[in-house]
Short mmCIF file of C-alpha atoms in Angstrom, two decimals:
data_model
loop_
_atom_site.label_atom_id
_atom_site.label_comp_id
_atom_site.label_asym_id
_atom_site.label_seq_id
_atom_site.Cartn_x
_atom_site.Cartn_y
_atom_site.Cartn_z
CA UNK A 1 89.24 94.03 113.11
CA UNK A 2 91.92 92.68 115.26
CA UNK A 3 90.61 90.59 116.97
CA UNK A 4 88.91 88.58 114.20
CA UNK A 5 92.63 87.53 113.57
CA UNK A 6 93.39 84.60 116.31
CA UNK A 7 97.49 83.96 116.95
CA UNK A 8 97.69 80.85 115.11
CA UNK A 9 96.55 82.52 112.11
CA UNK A 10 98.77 85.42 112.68
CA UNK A 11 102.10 83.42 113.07
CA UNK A 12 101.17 81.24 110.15
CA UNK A 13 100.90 84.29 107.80
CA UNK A 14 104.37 85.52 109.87
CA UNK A 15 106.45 82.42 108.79
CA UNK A 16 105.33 82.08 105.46
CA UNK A 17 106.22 86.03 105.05
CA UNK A 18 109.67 85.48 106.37
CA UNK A 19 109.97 82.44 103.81
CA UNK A 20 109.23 84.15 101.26
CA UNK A 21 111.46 86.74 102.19
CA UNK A 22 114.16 84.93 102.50
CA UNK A 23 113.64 82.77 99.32
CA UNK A 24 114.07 86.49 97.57
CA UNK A 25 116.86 86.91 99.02
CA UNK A 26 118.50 83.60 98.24
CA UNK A 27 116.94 83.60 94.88
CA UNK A 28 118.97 87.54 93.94
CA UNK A 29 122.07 87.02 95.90
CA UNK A 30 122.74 83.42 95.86
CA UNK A 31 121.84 82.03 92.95
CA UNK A 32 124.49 79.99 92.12
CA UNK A 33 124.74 78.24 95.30
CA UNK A 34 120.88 77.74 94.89
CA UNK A 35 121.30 75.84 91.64
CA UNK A 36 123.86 73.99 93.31
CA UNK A 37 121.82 72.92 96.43
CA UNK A 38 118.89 72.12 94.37
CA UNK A 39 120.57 69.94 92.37
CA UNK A 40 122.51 68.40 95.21
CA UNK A 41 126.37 68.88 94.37
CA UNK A 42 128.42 69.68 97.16
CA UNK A 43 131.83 71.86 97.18
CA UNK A 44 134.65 69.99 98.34
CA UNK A 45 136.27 73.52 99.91
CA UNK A 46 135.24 76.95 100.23
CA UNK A 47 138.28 78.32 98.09
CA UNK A 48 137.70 75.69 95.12
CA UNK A 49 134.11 78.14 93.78
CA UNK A 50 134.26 78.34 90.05
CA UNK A 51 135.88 81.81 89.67
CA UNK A 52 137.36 82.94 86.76
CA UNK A 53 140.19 85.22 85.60
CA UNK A 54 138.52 87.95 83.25
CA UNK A 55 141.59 88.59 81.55
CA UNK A 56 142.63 85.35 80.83
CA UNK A 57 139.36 82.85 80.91
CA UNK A 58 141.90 80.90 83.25
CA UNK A 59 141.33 79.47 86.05
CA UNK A 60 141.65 80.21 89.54
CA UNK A 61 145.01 78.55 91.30
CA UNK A 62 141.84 76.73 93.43
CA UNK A 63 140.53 75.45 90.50
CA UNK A 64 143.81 74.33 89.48
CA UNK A 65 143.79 72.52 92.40
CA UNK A 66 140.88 71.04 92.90
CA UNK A 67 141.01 69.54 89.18
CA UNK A 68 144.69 67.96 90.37
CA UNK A 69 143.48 66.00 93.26
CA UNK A 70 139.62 65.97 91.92
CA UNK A 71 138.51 62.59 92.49
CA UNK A 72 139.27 59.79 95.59
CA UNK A 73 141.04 57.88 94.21
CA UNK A 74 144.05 60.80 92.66
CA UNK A 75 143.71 62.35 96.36
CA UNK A 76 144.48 59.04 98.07
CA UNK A 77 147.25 58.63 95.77
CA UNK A 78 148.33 62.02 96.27
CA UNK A 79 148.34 61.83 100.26
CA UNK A 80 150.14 58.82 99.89
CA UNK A 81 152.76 60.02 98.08
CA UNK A 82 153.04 63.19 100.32
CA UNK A 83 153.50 60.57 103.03
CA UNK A 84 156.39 58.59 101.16
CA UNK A 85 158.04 62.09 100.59
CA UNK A 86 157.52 63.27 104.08
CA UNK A 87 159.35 59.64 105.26
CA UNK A 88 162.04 60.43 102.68
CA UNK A 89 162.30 64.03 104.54
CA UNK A 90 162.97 62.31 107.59
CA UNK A 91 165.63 60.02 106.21
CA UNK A 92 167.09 62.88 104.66
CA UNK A 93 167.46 64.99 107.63
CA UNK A 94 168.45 62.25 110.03
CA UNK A 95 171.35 61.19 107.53
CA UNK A 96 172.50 64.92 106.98
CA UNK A 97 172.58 65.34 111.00
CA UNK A 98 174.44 61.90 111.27
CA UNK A 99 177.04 63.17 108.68
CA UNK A 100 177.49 67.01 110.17
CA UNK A 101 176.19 68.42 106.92
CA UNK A 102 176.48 72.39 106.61
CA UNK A 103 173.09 73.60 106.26
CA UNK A 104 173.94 74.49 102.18
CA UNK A 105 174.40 70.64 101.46
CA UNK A 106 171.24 70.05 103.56
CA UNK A 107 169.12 72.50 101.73
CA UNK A 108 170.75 71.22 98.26
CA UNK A 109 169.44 67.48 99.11
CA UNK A 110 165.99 68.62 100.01
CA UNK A 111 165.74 70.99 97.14
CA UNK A 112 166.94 67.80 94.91
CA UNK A 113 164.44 65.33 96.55
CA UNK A 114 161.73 67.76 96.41
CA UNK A 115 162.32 68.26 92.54
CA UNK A 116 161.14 64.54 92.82
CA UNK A 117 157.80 65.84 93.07
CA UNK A 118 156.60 68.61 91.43
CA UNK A 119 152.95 68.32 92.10
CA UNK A 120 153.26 69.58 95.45
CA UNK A 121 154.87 72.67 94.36
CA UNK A 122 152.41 76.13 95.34
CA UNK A 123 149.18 74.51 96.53
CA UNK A 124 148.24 72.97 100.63
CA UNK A 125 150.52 70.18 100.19
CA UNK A 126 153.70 72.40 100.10
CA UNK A 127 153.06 73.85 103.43
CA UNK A 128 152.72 70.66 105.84
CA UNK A 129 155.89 69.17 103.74
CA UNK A 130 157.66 72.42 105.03
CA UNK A 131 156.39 72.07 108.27
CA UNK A 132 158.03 68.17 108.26
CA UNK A 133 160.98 69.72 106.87
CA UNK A 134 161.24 72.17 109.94
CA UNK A 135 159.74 69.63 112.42
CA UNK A 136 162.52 67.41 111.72
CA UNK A 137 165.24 70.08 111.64
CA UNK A 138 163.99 71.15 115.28
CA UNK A 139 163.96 67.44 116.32
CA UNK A 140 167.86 67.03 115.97
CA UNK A 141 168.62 70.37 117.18
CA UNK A 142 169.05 72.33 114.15
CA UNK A 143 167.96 75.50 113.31
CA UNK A 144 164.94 75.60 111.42
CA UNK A 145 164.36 77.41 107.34
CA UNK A 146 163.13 80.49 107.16
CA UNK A 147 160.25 80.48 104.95
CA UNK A 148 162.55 82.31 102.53
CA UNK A 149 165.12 79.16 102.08
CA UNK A 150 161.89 76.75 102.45
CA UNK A 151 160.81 78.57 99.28
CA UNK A 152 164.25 78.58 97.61
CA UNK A 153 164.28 74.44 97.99
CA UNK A 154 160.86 73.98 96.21
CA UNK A 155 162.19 76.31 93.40
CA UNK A 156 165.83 75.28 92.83
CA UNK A 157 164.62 72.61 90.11
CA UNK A 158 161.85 75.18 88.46
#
Protein backbone atom coordinates (compact mmCIF):
# COMPACT_ATOMS: atom_id res chain seq x y z
CA UNK A 1 0.00 0.00 0.00
CA UNK A 2 2.91 2.19 0.55
CA UNK A 3 4.44 2.19 -2.04
CA UNK A 4 1.55 3.07 -4.38
CA UNK A 5 2.06 6.54 -2.64
CA UNK A 6 5.21 8.26 -4.59
CA UNK A 7 6.99 11.39 -2.41
CA UNK A 8 5.62 14.08 -4.41
CA UNK A 9 2.26 12.99 -3.63
CA UNK A 10 3.08 12.48 -0.05
CA UNK A 11 4.56 16.03 0.61
CA UNK A 12 1.76 17.60 -1.33
CA UNK A 13 -0.91 16.03 0.99
CA UNK A 14 1.87 17.10 4.00
CA UNK A 15 1.74 20.89 3.18
CA UNK A 16 -1.71 21.23 2.51
CA UNK A 17 -2.31 19.37 6.08
CA UNK A 18 -0.06 21.79 7.81
CA UNK A 19 -2.09 24.70 6.01
CA UNK A 20 -4.92 23.75 7.04
CA UNK A 21 -3.73 23.35 10.36
CA UNK A 22 -2.51 26.35 10.77
CA UNK A 23 -5.45 28.28 9.13
CA UNK A 24 -7.42 26.60 12.35
CA UNK A 25 -5.33 27.88 14.36
CA UNK A 26 -5.28 31.42 13.07
CA UNK A 27 -8.91 31.24 12.37
CA UNK A 28 -9.70 30.32 16.73
CA UNK A 29 -6.95 32.31 18.20
CA UNK A 30 -6.41 35.16 15.97
CA UNK A 31 -9.28 36.24 14.62
CA UNK A 32 -9.14 39.66 14.94
CA UNK A 33 -5.84 40.14 13.49
CA UNK A 34 -7.20 37.87 10.61
CA UNK A 35 -9.99 40.30 9.80
CA UNK A 36 -7.50 42.86 9.95
CA UNK A 37 -4.95 41.29 7.50
CA UNK A 38 -7.61 40.32 5.16
CA UNK A 39 -8.83 43.48 4.85
CA UNK A 40 -5.43 45.08 4.72
CA UNK A 41 -5.26 47.70 7.70
CA UNK A 42 -2.13 47.86 9.38
CA UNK A 43 -1.44 48.80 13.25
CA UNK A 44 0.63 51.69 13.62
CA UNK A 45 2.18 50.08 17.15
CA UNK A 46 1.83 47.00 19.00
CA UNK A 47 0.44 48.82 22.24
CA UNK A 48 -2.27 50.95 20.19
CA UNK A 49 -4.78 47.18 19.77
CA UNK A 50 -8.33 48.17 20.39
CA UNK A 51 -8.64 47.12 24.07
CA UNK A 52 -11.16 48.20 26.18
CA UNK A 53 -11.77 48.99 29.86
CA UNK A 54 -14.77 46.66 31.02
CA UNK A 55 -15.65 48.85 33.69
CA UNK A 56 -15.70 51.91 32.04
CA UNK A 57 -16.21 51.24 28.02
CA UNK A 58 -13.08 53.68 28.02
CA UNK A 59 -10.40 53.47 26.30
CA UNK A 60 -7.05 52.25 26.71
CA UNK A 61 -4.29 55.22 27.53
CA UNK A 62 -2.89 53.62 23.87
CA UNK A 63 -5.91 54.35 22.34
CA UNK A 64 -5.89 57.66 23.78
CA UNK A 65 -2.90 58.05 22.13
CA UNK A 66 -3.03 56.84 19.06
CA UNK A 67 -6.40 58.94 18.39
CA UNK A 68 -4.10 62.23 19.54
CA UNK A 69 -1.43 61.90 16.99
CA UNK A 70 -3.75 59.58 14.55
CA UNK A 71 -3.12 60.87 11.25
CA UNK A 72 0.36 62.41 9.36
CA UNK A 73 -0.28 65.28 9.25
CA UNK A 74 -1.28 65.89 13.56
CA UNK A 75 2.00 63.62 14.12
CA UNK A 76 4.21 65.88 12.00
CA UNK A 77 2.79 68.71 13.76
CA UNK A 78 3.18 67.10 16.95
CA UNK A 79 7.03 66.14 16.42
CA UNK A 80 7.48 69.51 15.41
CA UNK A 81 6.32 71.03 18.21
CA UNK A 82 8.19 68.53 20.53
CA UNK A 83 11.19 69.84 18.62
CA UNK A 84 10.39 73.69 19.24
CA UNK A 85 9.90 72.69 22.99
CA UNK A 86 12.98 70.60 23.19
CA UNK A 87 14.99 73.95 21.58
CA UNK A 88 13.15 76.02 24.21
CA UNK A 89 14.60 73.32 26.87
CA UNK A 90 17.89 74.10 25.73
CA UNK A 91 17.54 77.84 25.92
CA UNK A 92 16.13 77.40 29.16
CA UNK A 93 18.83 75.46 30.69
CA UNK A 94 21.70 77.32 29.06
CA UNK A 95 20.20 80.73 30.45
CA UNK A 96 19.56 79.22 34.03
CA UNK A 97 23.39 77.91 34.00
CA UNK A 98 24.53 81.41 32.65
CA UNK A 99 22.60 83.10 35.56
CA UNK A 100 23.72 80.47 38.57
CA UNK A 101 20.11 79.51 39.08
CA UNK A 102 19.45 77.18 42.25
CA UNK A 103 18.08 74.10 40.95
CA UNK A 104 14.30 75.22 42.57
CA UNK A 105 14.16 78.28 40.09
CA UNK A 106 15.39 75.88 37.35
CA UNK A 107 12.80 73.28 37.95
CA UNK A 108 10.05 76.21 38.42
CA UNK A 109 10.93 77.52 34.69
CA UNK A 110 10.75 74.11 33.16
CA UNK A 111 7.67 73.15 35.04
CA UNK A 112 6.21 76.70 33.69
CA UNK A 113 7.38 76.13 30.03
CA UNK A 114 6.26 72.67 30.06
CA UNK A 115 2.66 73.80 31.20
CA UNK A 116 3.02 75.35 27.63
CA UNK A 117 2.22 72.09 26.37
CA UNK A 118 0.03 69.86 27.79
CA UNK A 119 -0.28 67.31 25.10
CA UNK A 120 2.88 65.79 25.90
CA UNK A 121 1.92 65.18 29.37
CA UNK A 122 1.82 60.91 30.23
CA UNK A 123 2.28 59.39 26.76
CA UNK A 124 6.13 58.63 24.60
CA UNK A 125 6.61 62.19 24.07
CA UNK A 126 7.13 62.98 27.84
CA UNK A 127 9.99 60.67 28.17
CA UNK A 128 12.56 61.88 25.33
CA UNK A 129 11.56 65.65 26.52
CA UNK A 130 12.91 64.40 29.98
CA UNK A 131 15.71 62.87 28.56
CA UNK A 132 16.57 66.59 26.75
CA UNK A 133 15.85 68.01 29.99
CA UNK A 134 18.60 65.75 31.68
CA UNK A 135 20.85 65.70 28.56
CA UNK A 136 21.17 69.30 28.82
CA UNK A 137 21.52 69.47 32.61
CA UNK A 138 24.55 66.90 32.22
CA UNK A 139 25.95 69.03 29.34
CA UNK A 140 26.70 72.14 31.64
CA UNK A 141 27.70 70.13 34.51
CA UNK A 142 24.69 69.97 36.55
CA UNK A 143 23.25 67.35 38.27
CA UNK A 144 20.62 65.67 36.53
CA UNK A 145 16.36 65.18 37.91
CA UNK A 146 15.51 62.33 39.39
CA UNK A 147 12.63 60.92 37.70
CA UNK A 148 10.73 61.98 40.82
CA UNK A 149 11.34 65.99 40.22
CA UNK A 150 11.09 65.21 36.26
CA UNK A 151 7.56 64.12 37.21
CA UNK A 152 6.89 66.97 39.65
CA UNK A 153 7.71 69.62 36.56
CA UNK A 154 5.14 68.01 34.13
CA UNK A 155 2.55 68.17 37.02
CA UNK A 156 3.09 71.55 38.72
CA UNK A 157 0.46 73.20 36.20
CA UNK A 158 -2.14 70.02 36.44
Amino acid sequence: MLNGITWSEYLTALFIAVIIYYLLIALRYYPKELKRCLSGKRKRNEEQEEDFDTESGSATKADEVHNLFSDEESTEKAFASAEELSNQIRITVREAVDKSLSKDNLCLLLGTLLDDYPQFRDNAFQVAINNVINTELEKYGSVPLSAVELDGLWKEGS
